[in-house]
Coordinates of C-alpha atoms and ligand atoms in Angstrom, one line a residue:
M1 CA -21.3 15.5 -23.0
L2 CA -17.7 14.1 -24.5
L3 CA -15.7 15.9 -22.1
E4 CA -17.9 15.2 -18.9
R5 CA -17.8 11.4 -19.9
L6 CA -13.9 11.5 -20.5
S7 CA -13.8 13.6 -16.9
R8 CA -15.9 11.0 -15.1
L9 CA -13.5 8.2 -16.2
G10 CA -10.4 10.1 -14.7
G11 CA -9.4 12.0 -17.9
I12 CA -8.2 9.3 -19.8
C13 CA -10.1 6.9 -22.0
S14 CA -9.6 4.6 -25.1
R15 CA -11.3 5.8 -28.3
V16 CA -12.8 2.3 -28.6
V17 CA -14.8 2.9 -24.9
L18 CA -15.9 6.4 -26.1
I19 CA -17.2 5.4 -29.6
A20 CA -19.0 2.3 -27.7
D21 CA -20.5 4.8 -25.4
G22 CA -22.1 6.6 -28.5
H23 CA -19.4 9.4 -29.0
H24 CA -19.0 9.8 -33.1
P25 CA -14.9 9.5 -34.2
R26 CA -15.4 12.9 -35.8
A27 CA -16.6 14.2 -32.6
I28 CA -13.5 13.1 -30.8
D29 CA -11.5 14.1 -33.5
A30 CA -12.9 17.8 -33.5
A31 CA -12.1 17.9 -29.7
I32 CA -8.8 17.2 -30.4
R33 CA -8.3 19.7 -33.2
R34 CA -9.8 22.3 -30.7
G35 CA -7.3 21.3 -28.0
D36 CA -9.9 20.0 -25.6
L37 CA -8.3 16.6 -25.8
T38 CA -4.9 15.2 -26.4
R39 CA -4.2 12.2 -28.3
I40 CA -1.7 10.4 -26.3
R41 CA -1.1 7.3 -28.2
K42 CA -3.0 5.7 -31.0
G43 CA -6.4 4.9 -29.7
W44 CA -6.0 6.9 -26.6
V45 CA -7.2 10.5 -25.5
A46 CA -6.9 12.5 -22.5
L47 CA -7.6 15.8 -20.8
E48 CA -5.1 18.1 -19.7
N49 CA -5.6 17.4 -16.4
A50 CA -5.4 13.9 -16.6
D51 CA -3.1 12.0 -14.1
S52 CA 0.5 12.8 -15.5
A53 CA 1.9 9.1 -14.4
A54 CA -1.1 7.3 -15.9
V55 CA -0.7 8.9 -19.1
A56 CA 2.7 8.0 -19.1
A57 CA 2.1 4.4 -18.3
I58 CA -0.5 4.3 -21.5
R59 CA 2.2 6.0 -23.8
A60 CA 4.7 3.4 -23.0
G61 CA 2.0 0.6 -23.8
G62 CA 0.8 -0.3 -20.6
R63 CA -1.2 1.0 -17.5
L64 CA -0.7 2.3 -14.3
S65 CA -0.5 -0.5 -11.9
C66 CA 1.6 -2.2 -8.9
L67 CA 2.7 0.6 -6.1
S68 CA 1.7 3.6 -8.1
L69 CA -1.8 2.7 -8.6
L70 CA -2.3 1.2 -5.3
A71 CA -0.9 4.0 -3.4
R72 CA -3.7 6.2 -5.4
S73 CA -6.1 3.8 -3.8
G74 CA -5.1 4.4 -0.1
V75 CA -3.5 0.7 -0.1
W76 CA -0.2 0.8 1.9
V77 CA 2.8 0.4 -0.2
L78 CA 6.3 1.3 0.2
H79 CA 6.7 4.9 -1.0
D80 CA 8.3 5.0 -4.4
D81 CA 8.6 7.8 -6.6
S82 CA 8.9 5.5 -9.6
I83 CA 5.7 5.0 -12.2
H84 CA 4.9 1.7 -12.0
L85 CA 3.1 0.1 -14.8
R86 CA 2.2 -3.3 -16.3
T87 CA 2.3 -4.1 -20.1
T88 CA 1.8 -7.0 -22.3
A89 CA 4.1 -5.9 -25.0
K90 CA 7.5 -7.4 -25.3
R91 CA 9.0 -4.0 -25.3
A92 CA 7.4 -1.1 -23.4
R93 CA 8.2 2.3 -24.9
L94 CA 9.4 4.2 -22.1
S95 CA 9.3 7.7 -22.2
A96 CA 11.1 8.9 -19.1
D97 CA 13.7 7.5 -16.5
G98 CA 12.1 6.3 -13.3
M99 CA 9.5 3.7 -14.9
R100 CA 9.3 0.1 -13.5
V101 CA 7.8 -2.1 -16.0
H102 CA 5.8 -5.4 -15.0
R103 CA 4.7 -8.1 -16.9
L104 CA 2.0 -10.9 -16.0
V105 CA 0.1 -13.3 -18.1
L106 CA -3.0 -11.4 -17.6
P107 CA -4.2 -9.1 -20.7
L108 CA -4.5 -5.5 -20.1
A109 CA -8.0 -4.3 -19.6
E110 CA -9.8 -1.5 -21.5
A111 CA -9.6 0.7 -18.6
A112 CA -7.1 3.4 -18.3
V113 CA -5.4 2.0 -15.5
D114 CA -4.9 -1.6 -14.4
T115 CA -7.1 -3.6 -12.1
V116 CA -6.6 -3.8 -8.4
P117 CA -6.0 -7.5 -8.4
A118 CA -3.2 -7.3 -11.2
A119 CA -1.8 -4.2 -9.5
V120 CA -1.7 -6.2 -6.2
A121 CA 0.2 -9.2 -7.8
C122 CA 2.7 -6.8 -9.4
A123 CA 3.0 -5.0 -5.8
V124 CA 3.6 -8.6 -4.4
R125 CA 6.4 -9.4 -6.7
C126 CA 7.8 -5.8 -6.8
Q127 CA 8.6 -5.3 -2.9
S128 CA 10.4 -7.2 0.1
M129 CA 8.4 -10.0 1.8
F130 CA 7.7 -7.9 4.6
D131 CA 6.3 -5.1 2.6
A132 CA 4.3 -7.3 0.4
V133 CA 2.7 -8.6 3.4
A134 CA 2.0 -5.0 4.6
T135 CA 0.1 -4.4 1.1
L136 CA -1.9 -7.5 1.4
D137 CA -3.0 -6.8 5.2
S138 CA -3.9 -3.3 3.8
V139 CA -5.9 -4.7 0.9
L140 CA -7.7 -7.0 3.4
N141 CA -8.2 -4.1 6.2
R142 CA -9.9 -1.9 3.6
G143 CA -12.3 -4.4 2.2
L144 CA -11.0 -4.0 -1.3
M145 CA -10.6 -7.9 -1.8
T146 CA -11.1 -11.0 0.3
R147 CA -8.7 -13.5 1.0
S148 CA -9.8 -15.9 -1.5
Q149 CA -9.5 -13.1 -4.3
L150 CA -6.5 -12.4 -3.2
L151 CA -5.4 -16.1 -3.6
D152 CA -6.7 -16.0 -7.3
A153 CA -5.0 -12.7 -7.9
L154 CA -1.5 -14.2 -6.9
T155 CA -2.3 -17.3 -8.9
P156 CA 0.2 -16.2 -11.6
L157 CA 3.0 -16.0 -9.3
P158 CA 5.3 -18.4 -8.0
Q159 CA 4.1 -20.7 -4.9
R160 CA 6.4 -18.4 -2.4
H161 CA 4.7 -15.5 -3.3
R162 CA 1.5 -16.9 -2.7
D163 CA 2.5 -18.4 0.6
L164 CA 2.9 -14.9 1.9
L165 CA -1.0 -14.9 2.4
T166 CA -0.5 -17.2 5.5
L167 CA 1.1 -14.2 7.3
T168 CA -1.4 -11.8 6.6
D169 CA -3.6 -10.1 9.4
G170 CA -6.4 -8.0 8.0
S171 CA -6.8 -6.2 11.5
A172 CA -3.6 -4.3 10.8
Q173 CA -4.4 -0.8 10.9
S174 CA -1.1 0.4 9.0
G175 CA 1.9 -1.1 7.0
L176 CA 4.2 0.0 9.5
E177 CA 2.4 -2.3 12.1
T178 CA 2.7 -4.9 9.9
K179 CA 6.4 -4.5 9.3
V180 CA 7.0 -4.6 13.0
R181 CA 4.6 -7.6 13.6
L182 CA 6.5 -9.6 11.0
G183 CA 9.9 -8.2 12.2
L184 CA 9.3 -9.5 15.7
R185 CA 7.8 -12.7 14.8
Y186 CA 10.8 -13.2 12.5
R187 CA 12.9 -12.8 15.9
R188 CA 10.7 -15.2 17.6
V189 CA 9.2 -12.7 19.8
K190 CA 5.2 -13.0 20.5
V191 CA 3.2 -10.3 19.6
R192 CA -0.7 -9.4 19.6
S193 CA -2.0 -6.7 17.0
Q194 CA -4.7 -4.5 17.7
V195 CA -5.3 -5.3 21.6
W196 CA -8.0 -3.8 23.5
I197 CA -6.8 -2.4 26.8
P198 CA -9.3 -0.8 29.2
G199 CA -8.7 3.2 29.5
L200 CA -6.6 3.2 26.6
G201 CA -8.6 1.6 23.9
R202 CA -6.9 -0.4 21.1
V203 CA -2.9 -0.4 20.8
D204 CA -1.2 -1.3 17.7
L205 CA 0.8 -4.3 19.1
L206 CA 1.4 -5.8 22.4
V207 CA 4.4 -7.8 23.4
G208 CA 4.0 -10.1 26.5
D209 CA 1.3 -8.3 28.8
R210 CA 3.4 -4.8 29.3
L211 CA 5.1 -3.7 26.4
I212 CA 2.8 -1.6 24.0
I213 CA 4.4 -0.7 20.5
E214 CA 2.9 1.9 18.7
V215 CA 3.3 3.0 15.1
D216 CA 2.6 6.5 14.3
G217 CA 1.4 7.7 10.9
Y218 CA 1.2 11.3 10.3
Q219 CA -2.3 11.1 9.0
T220 CA -3.9 10.0 12.3
H221 CA -1.4 11.3 14.8
G222 CA -0.2 14.6 13.0
T223 CA -3.2 16.6 13.9
P224 CA -3.4 18.4 17.0
A225 CA -6.2 16.2 18.5
G226 CA -4.5 13.4 17.6
F227 CA -1.2 14.6 19.2
Q228 CA -3.0 15.3 22.5
E229 CA -4.8 11.9 22.3
D230 CA -1.6 10.1 22.0
R231 CA 0.0 11.8 25.1
R232 CA -3.1 11.3 27.1
R233 CA -2.8 7.6 26.3
D234 CA 1.0 7.5 27.0
R235 CA -0.1 8.9 30.6
E236 CA -2.8 6.2 31.1
A237 CA -0.6 3.7 29.8
A238 CA 2.2 4.7 32.3
S239 CA -0.2 5.1 35.4
Q240 CA -1.3 1.2 34.5
G241 CA 2.3 0.2 34.5
Y242 CA 2.8 -0.4 30.9
I243 CA 5.9 0.4 28.6
V244 CA 5.2 2.5 25.4
L245 CA 7.6 2.5 22.6
R246 CA 6.5 4.6 19.7
F247 CA 8.2 4.4 16.1
T248 CA 7.8 6.5 13.2
Y249 CA 7.9 5.5 9.4
W250 CA 11.4 6.5 9.4
D251 CA 12.4 4.4 12.2
V252 CA 10.6 1.4 10.8
C253 CA 11.3 1.4 7.0
Y254 CA 14.9 2.8 7.3
D255 CA 16.3 2.2 11.0
W256 CA 14.5 -1.2 11.9
E257 CA 17.4 -2.6 13.5
R258 CA 17.8 -0.1 15.9
C259 CA 14.2 -0.3 16.9
L260 CA 14.4 -3.9 17.1
E261 CA 17.3 -3.6 19.4
A262 CA 15.1 -1.3 21.7
I263 CA 12.6 -3.9 22.0
L264 CA 14.7 -6.6 22.2
D265 CA 16.5 -4.9 25.0
I266 CA 13.2 -4.9 27.1
V267 CA 12.2 -8.5 26.1
R268 CA 15.6 -10.1 27.3
R269 CA 15.5 -8.6 30.6
D270 CA 11.7 -9.7 30.9
G271 CA 10.4 -6.0 30.9
H272 CA 7.6 -7.2 28.8
R273 CA 6.2 -9.3 31.7
R274 CA 4.4 -8.0 34.8
S275 CA 5.4 -11.0 36.9
H276 CA 8.9 -10.9 36.6
Ligands
ZN1 ZN1 6.1 -2.2 -9.1

């Protein structure tokens, strides 16, 4: 019963929650003595197969949060191997290098990981402006929070962070798409998201009426069927007179200037318009 309950809670739980659930403190101690449970910090126990990053965050006196937690929820964040945690303690007891500590004026929940709204607030502050908007777009797109819930979540942050909400577009299908959209708008290139084109379906971004930009994530485009479909769409686009530029994660995140130049090169010679 105790182990099943703990397993359902993701393998980590506070004694307070287990006792409130009706488990006797002596039963918890007996499970620890048997080696079924590990005491990871005063008042906290975990199963052996619990998420090691979440355990490390508890040991440091916080909760897994920010990029680490949102990535586990399928929200787009910039890839980062560090363990991002939030704590309210003045000094976090860091057990390893590669831990990023965040603080917000919000109490920590009883749960073993941070709440999504608090994690979003941390992630907005933790990332560059474009990446932060990409995360907000992703939260909206997945229906995890509404725009007004996001505004509430960002209340503890300075105004400049809350202003990022004006740049969001919940129709964006990926963080890469958001970053390209913002990068182009920053250079005053007009761009539309998720445009439907007969015979092609939805394209990620359309500049002018002729330049299609597709940003390819491995999840949807790395399968044989996805690969085949992309080639079909490219042929159809070419036959309809479109120009298609495809960018990868690496292109957008680490070689953006070169991608931008390729786009601006076409825009400067009016190649994005049909009637030139
Ligand atoms: Zn962070």
